[in-house]
XYZ file of C-alpha atoms in Angstrom:
427
model
C -46.752 114.616 -38.789
C -48.878 113.388 -35.803
C -46.921 112.118 -32.806
C -48.120 108.556 -32.401
C -47.146 108.603 -28.653
C -49.304 105.653 -27.662
C -47.607 103.321 -30.115
C -44.088 104.690 -28.846
C -44.866 104.115 -25.224
C -46.464 100.809 -25.107
C -44.729 97.700 -26.597
C -47.488 94.978 -26.391
C -50.540 96.554 -28.097
C -53.390 94.280 -29.281
C -55.925 95.307 -31.872
C -59.190 93.445 -32.754
C -61.470 94.157 -35.655
C -65.129 95.030 -35.664
C -66.716 94.093 -39.004
C -70.505 95.056 -38.660
C -72.421 96.030 -41.797
C -74.174 98.970 -40.006
C -74.845 100.451 -36.551
C -78.034 98.389 -36.232
C -76.214 95.211 -36.917
C -73.626 96.224 -34.339
C -76.191 97.013 -31.691
C -77.741 93.568 -32.271
C -74.354 91.864 -31.595
C -74.603 93.291 -27.968
C -70.988 94.324 -27.680
C -69.724 93.421 -24.285
C -66.675 95.553 -23.136
C -65.475 92.677 -20.980
C -64.875 90.554 -24.117
C -62.593 93.204 -25.462
C -60.688 93.860 -22.193
C -57.522 92.211 -23.543
C -57.224 94.714 -26.463
C -55.937 98.318 -26.708
C -57.084 99.186 -30.204
C -60.306 98.478 -32.192
C -60.167 98.479 -35.938
C -63.477 99.382 -37.537
C -63.491 97.561 -40.960
C -65.659 99.838 -42.835
C -65.167 97.889 -46.090
C -68.035 95.553 -44.505
C -70.401 98.601 -44.611
C -72.320 98.478 -47.776
C -74.477 101.678 -47.738
C -73.905 105.200 -46.374
C -70.326 104.294 -45.435
C -69.367 107.592 -43.925
C -72.596 108.053 -41.883
C -72.485 104.564 -40.664
C -68.866 104.732 -39.806
C -69.453 107.854 -37.706
C -72.373 106.141 -35.931
C -70.405 102.967 -35.249
C -67.552 104.790 -33.807
C -69.695 106.959 -31.560
C -71.460 103.833 -30.307
C -68.366 101.937 -29.640
C -66.852 104.941 -27.830
C -69.831 104.930 -25.615
C -69.191 101.354 -24.691
C -65.472 101.422 -24.582
C -64.192 104.999 -24.268
C -60.648 104.039 -23.342
C -59.866 102.272 -26.557
C -57.918 103.619 -29.567
C -59.656 103.353 -32.853
C -58.434 102.686 -36.240
C -60.751 103.111 -39.419
C -59.946 100.872 -42.342
C -61.394 100.355 -45.742
C -59.484 97.242 -46.781
C -59.891 96.871 -50.530
C -60.422 93.572 -52.298
C -57.041 94.029 -53.821
C -55.477 93.597 -50.383
C -57.643 90.887 -48.960
C -60.632 92.940 -47.856
C -64.183 93.158 -49.041
C -63.863 96.754 -50.258
C -65.434 97.473 -53.757
C -67.606 100.019 -55.176
C -70.716 99.247 -57.052
C -69.889 101.772 -59.779
C -66.419 100.296 -60.442
C -65.478 100.585 -63.996
C -61.687 100.396 -64.128
C -58.672 100.547 -61.870
C -58.176 104.175 -62.189
C -61.865 104.907 -61.279
C -61.579 102.461 -58.384
C -58.520 104.204 -56.985
C -60.218 107.616 -57.434
C -63.314 106.407 -55.503
C -61.003 104.934 -52.811
C -59.193 108.210 -52.263
C -62.580 110.131 -52.221
C -63.962 107.808 -49.576
C -60.993 108.335 -47.328
C -61.123 112.093 -47.779
C -64.807 111.939 -46.696
C -63.773 109.709 -43.659
C -61.107 112.135 -42.540
C -63.442 115.208 -42.854
C -66.315 113.664 -40.965
C -65.237 110.952 -38.567
C -63.187 111.649 -35.539
C -61.021 108.520 -35.235
C -57.348 108.460 -33.914
C -55.930 106.462 -36.927
C -56.871 105.872 -40.560
C -55.341 102.998 -42.654
C -54.244 103.975 -46.167
C -52.997 101.248 -48.515
C -49.493 102.100 -50.166
C -50.538 100.006 -53.189
C -53.100 102.502 -54.070
C -50.484 104.981 -54.735
C -47.932 107.134 -52.784
C -49.627 110.241 -53.926
C -52.931 109.023 -52.338
C -51.137 108.160 -49.041
C -49.528 111.640 -48.975
C -52.828 113.527 -49.812
C -54.737 111.674 -47.223
C -51.863 112.016 -44.712
C -51.842 115.761 -45.084
C -55.709 116.103 -44.679
C -55.687 113.709 -41.712
C -52.919 115.562 -39.909
C -55.061 118.769 -40.124
C -57.730 116.922 -38.336
C -55.375 115.472 -35.737
C -55.643 111.910 -37.165
C -52.585 109.662 -37.579
C -52.119 107.599 -40.689
C -51.061 103.930 -40.918
C -49.440 103.343 -44.281
C -50.233 99.633 -44.981
C -49.011 96.900 -47.400
C -50.723 93.517 -47.617
C -49.467 90.511 -49.695
C -51.660 87.374 -49.526
C -49.692 85.583 -52.063
C -46.135 85.513 -50.716
C -43.521 86.866 -48.425
C -41.265 88.991 -50.748
C -37.523 89.167 -50.239
C -36.122 91.134 -47.390
C -34.936 93.632 -49.821
C -38.380 94.177 -51.437
C -40.026 94.471 -47.920
C -37.382 96.953 -46.841
C -37.940 99.053 -49.914
C -41.792 99.042 -49.452
C -41.399 100.087 -45.887
C -38.760 102.694 -46.880
C -41.382 104.185 -49.236
C -44.027 104.338 -46.490
C -41.491 105.811 -44.003
C -40.715 108.566 -46.454
C -44.426 109.486 -46.970
C -46.959 111.310 -44.921
C -47.853 108.238 -42.922
C -47.185 108.076 -39.326
C -46.936 104.292 -38.903
C -45.528 101.552 -41.221
C -47.658 98.471 -41.390
C -46.837 95.182 -43.364
C -48.615 91.970 -43.546
C -47.378 89.067 -45.720
C -48.194 85.468 -46.308
C -45.593 82.745 -45.546
C -45.047 79.529 -47.553
C -42.804 78.033 -45.018
C -41.140 78.619 -41.568
C -38.244 80.259 -43.289
C -40.535 83.079 -44.561
C -41.824 83.763 -41.039
C -38.247 83.724 -39.612
C -37.118 86.305 -42.329
C -40.071 88.565 -41.719
C -39.318 88.522 -38.016
C -35.571 89.275 -38.414
C -36.412 91.947 -41.098
C -38.687 93.648 -38.738
C -35.989 93.801 -36.039
C -33.701 95.555 -38.653
C -36.442 97.929 -39.793
C -37.132 99.154 -36.359
C -33.575 100.474 -36.176
C -33.662 101.704 -39.799
C -36.769 103.772 -39.761
C -37.853 106.529 -37.432
C -41.553 105.634 -37.461
C -43.287 102.857 -35.520
C -43.396 99.647 -37.476
C -46.127 96.889 -37.538
C -45.614 93.646 -39.037
C -47.068 90.191 -39.144
C -46.796 86.966 -41.017
C -50.296 85.795 -41.715
C -51.879 82.193 -41.606
C -51.246 79.512 -39.184
C -47.569 79.476 -39.845
C -47.348 83.093 -38.936
C -49.131 83.035 -35.536
C -45.619 83.124 -33.795
C -45.177 86.630 -35.349
C -48.417 87.784 -33.737
C -47.332 86.514 -30.285
C -43.725 87.706 -30.348
C -43.765 90.715 -32.588
C -43.647 93.095 -29.571
C -40.258 91.604 -28.514
C -38.497 92.409 -31.635
C -40.087 95.817 -32.265
C -43.524 95.444 -33.921
C -45.707 97.885 -32.169
C -49.185 96.413 -32.713
C -50.461 92.858 -33.190
C -53.875 91.717 -34.227
C -56.096 89.225 -32.437
C -59.893 88.646 -32.573
C -62.999 88.587 -30.442
C -65.218 86.208 -32.381
C -65.019 86.733 -36.153
C -61.352 87.248 -37.587
C -60.539 89.568 -40.301
C -57.306 87.981 -41.600
C -55.852 84.407 -41.623
C -53.906 83.509 -38.431
C -55.756 85.836 -35.995
C -56.325 84.088 -32.683
C -58.530 84.869 -29.761
C -57.351 88.264 -28.152
C -57.564 86.800 -24.585
C -55.369 83.873 -25.563
C -53.001 86.286 -27.493
C -52.601 88.279 -24.336
C -51.843 85.347 -22.224
C -49.199 84.135 -24.537
C -47.655 87.584 -24.881
C -47.566 87.894 -21.061
C -45.807 84.670 -20.797
C -43.329 85.479 -23.531
C -42.451 88.873 -21.747
C -40.950 87.140 -18.679
C -40.036 83.643 -19.970
C -36.657 81.911 -19.545
C -36.267 79.306 -22.216
C -33.749 76.600 -21.505
C -32.486 74.221 -24.268
C -31.304 70.797 -23.163
C -30.012 67.824 -25.128
C -27.072 65.701 -25.861
C -23.884 67.292 -27.015
C -24.022 68.196 -30.723
C -27.845 68.440 -30.844
C -27.622 72.065 -31.786
C -28.282 73.919 -28.671
C -25.965 76.759 -29.230
C -26.924 77.458 -32.887
C -30.722 77.315 -32.057
C -30.292 79.465 -28.985
C -28.596 82.099 -31.088
C -31.199 81.982 -33.723
C -33.958 82.424 -31.072
C -31.979 85.273 -29.569
C -31.515 86.881 -32.957
C -35.262 87.028 -33.546
C -36.521 88.034 -29.955
C -33.767 90.294 -29.061
C -33.182 88.294 -25.769
C -29.777 87.629 -24.421
C -28.297 84.156 -24.607
C -26.387 82.406 -21.719
C -24.421 79.293 -22.762
C -23.700 77.573 -19.513
C -20.563 75.930 -20.840
C -19.259 79.345 -22.080
C -20.167 80.896 -18.712
C -18.177 78.202 -16.931
C -15.030 78.605 -19.071
C -15.309 82.442 -18.404
C -15.624 81.871 -14.694
C -12.809 79.303 -14.393
C -10.499 80.933 -16.977
C -9.750 77.542 -18.512
C -11.439 75.148 -21.149
C -13.832 72.540 -20.325
C -11.387 69.826 -21.318
C -8.778 71.421 -18.871
C -11.409 71.383 -16.032
C -12.312 67.796 -16.611
C -8.573 66.811 -16.730
C -7.404 69.009 -13.876
C -10.440 68.947 -11.396
C -12.586 66.116 -12.551
C -16.383 65.955 -13.620
C -17.685 66.364 -10.009
C -16.032 69.615 -9.733
C -17.382 70.683 -13.128
C -20.907 69.688 -12.110
C -20.703 71.823 -9.015
C -19.598 74.847 -11.036
C -22.377 74.122 -13.538
C -24.940 74.359 -10.812
C -23.587 77.634 -9.591
C -23.678 79.071 -13.051
C -27.248 77.932 -13.616
C -28.454 79.378 -10.273
C -26.747 82.739 -11.163
C -28.531 82.628 -14.685
C -31.848 81.866 -13.278
C -31.512 84.757 -10.830
C -31.284 87.172 -13.710
C -34.482 89.204 -13.867
C -34.336 89.444 -17.613
C -36.104 86.981 -20.011
C -33.209 84.820 -21.254
C -32.431 81.905 -23.697
C -30.221 79.427 -21.866
C -28.167 76.927 -23.860
C -27.304 74.154 -21.317
C -24.406 71.799 -21.400
C -25.304 68.276 -22.424
C -24.854 66.712 -19.038
C -26.494 69.456 -17.071
C -29.497 67.151 -16.234
C -27.161 64.720 -14.336
C -27.428 66.813 -11.201
C -30.825 66.630 -9.571
C -30.509 70.312 -8.320
C -30.124 71.411 -11.988
C -33.278 69.427 -12.932
C -35.215 71.066 -10.048
C -34.052 74.487 -11.054
C -35.044 74.011 -14.686
C -38.393 72.525 -13.892
C -39.277 75.313 -11.495
C -37.911 78.447 -13.222
C -37.646 77.751 -16.914
C -39.610 76.401 -19.855
C -37.326 73.609 -21.057
C -37.051 72.283 -24.437
C -34.954 69.112 -25.335
C -33.419 69.036 -28.781
C -33.404 65.444 -29.962
C -31.189 64.107 -32.695
C -30.135 60.603 -33.805
C -26.768 59.275 -32.759
C -25.673 59.315 -36.328
C -26.556 63.019 -36.582
C -24.695 63.806 -33.476
C -21.699 61.796 -34.512
C -21.454 63.614 -37.826
C -21.347 66.938 -35.819
C -18.852 66.058 -32.999
C -16.409 63.539 -34.686
C -13.742 66.216 -35.222
C -14.428 68.172 -32.144
C -11.589 67.661 -29.498
C -13.414 69.661 -26.797
C -15.749 66.985 -25.711
C -14.002 65.181 -22.698
C -16.851 62.833 -22.236
C -16.750 61.554 -25.802
C -12.873 60.841 -25.732
C -12.306 57.455 -27.280
C -16.218 56.930 -27.479
C -16.947 58.438 -30.860
C -19.081 55.742 -32.276
C -22.867 55.543 -33.026
C -23.000 52.653 -30.515
C -21.296 54.719 -27.723
C -23.215 57.772 -28.371
C -26.501 55.766 -28.473
C -25.698 54.166 -25.068
C -25.024 57.592 -23.550
C -28.249 59.088 -24.825
C -30.269 56.172 -23.552
C -28.470 56.393 -20.118
C -29.465 60.040 -19.884
C -32.921 59.714 -21.426
C -34.829 59.267 -18.008
C -33.092 62.382 -16.726
C -34.009 64.283 -19.990
C -37.619 63.199 -19.671
C -37.715 64.332 -15.858
C -36.621 67.797 -16.876
C -38.272 68.684 -20.208
C -41.498 70.529 -20.810
C -41.508 69.532 -24.537
C -38.997 68.265 -27.127
C -38.192 69.042 -30.744
C -36.599 66.693 -33.175
C -33.863 68.449 -35.171
C -32.862 65.825 -37.680
C -33.002 67.129 -41.256
C -34.547 70.462 -40.210
C -33.332 74.031 -40.814
C -32.473 76.269 -38.000
C -35.478 78.292 -39.064
C -37.862 75.330 -38.731
C -36.431 74.340 -35.298
C -36.658 77.950 -34.119
C -40.379 78.316 -35.338
C -41.358 75.043 -33.782
C -39.844 76.045 -30.399
C -41.404 79.466 -30.355
C -44.912 77.939 -31.289
C -44.640 75.362 -28.596
C -43.155 77.269 -25.619
C -45.897 79.647 -24.826
C -48.460 76.889 -24.731
C -46.697 75.287 -21.736
C -48.473 75.621 -18.451
C -46.074 75.938 -15.675
C -46.998 75.787 -11.962
C -46.833 79.004 -10.237
């Protein structure tokens, strides 16, 4: 077993593919190291090489090392069965194809001095183990990979596949799947978080396509050790420019996300969902006030009045913002009534407003007795009037909004994650 220290130490690795047909083609592309400055790994996709694969791979790797000696290099022959271009002109049947695939990887391990080689688990566990043993003798680490361009399997199936890779001679577990909806992406992200705790090998996962871009941006927060971007041509659906990807990841690393909106819009549930995916703590300002005061919000309003409550709310918000960690902040519905709070959120957080119709809100709060501002005002008309009264204050505070009506928590979570890193805040 090779110790993949680089993947264990770093948490925000970016890999980009190089897909040249030959060394001469690569040289003609005039590789500029500056364009690759945002990445840590380069994946040489040798399934694009049509002739003399081993010799050309060796030559391409040596050339790239001369231009970018500090990078880590992965050699990958991605078969057509897993979304690549890899075929053999002498294919006759599946058994022969698998045999040729194994022989090619054996030749690569024997002749090419890369740091990592990719081996597809779907070609067979015995091949993964064979290449793993041979690679380890050469000091090469093995990425056991699984790709599914048709669907996102159930969490149980994905965990089972990763377990097989974990029990093999592979050093790293990789899984890339195709989502049909936001729930698939959400499920992949949550499963990855669990897999990182379950398995003792580094884990790489991604949800492909446009829907899955959020998994490429935030993967490092929930435990995925490598994400894939692109410099120019992409090798898989959903890859974005590596420079943009790095910028988004840097933002996500330090970000405080604040959720605002009228009571009953779902801030608590959505904040927990985002926290569950990103492993970032949640601060609910109402809960923090209750803990600080030792009494319920209803009691605070009844005994000390709203003005006192708003003063404590501002203190709690300031204390929360001063926390150096990235956070998800679920704000009380009226937090925007205080100009100091609006200023704090505008300057120090990315603020998302959850919008819901008065009808939706009423359906959620009609039986809740812990809403002092809604006492004797639980009608659509009353709620609508209160929302419209606050709307200018919400608009002064928010960076973006998300409508939550008739959407699942997964859909809302993914929409927020997709939008929040695109917000440009003044430094």
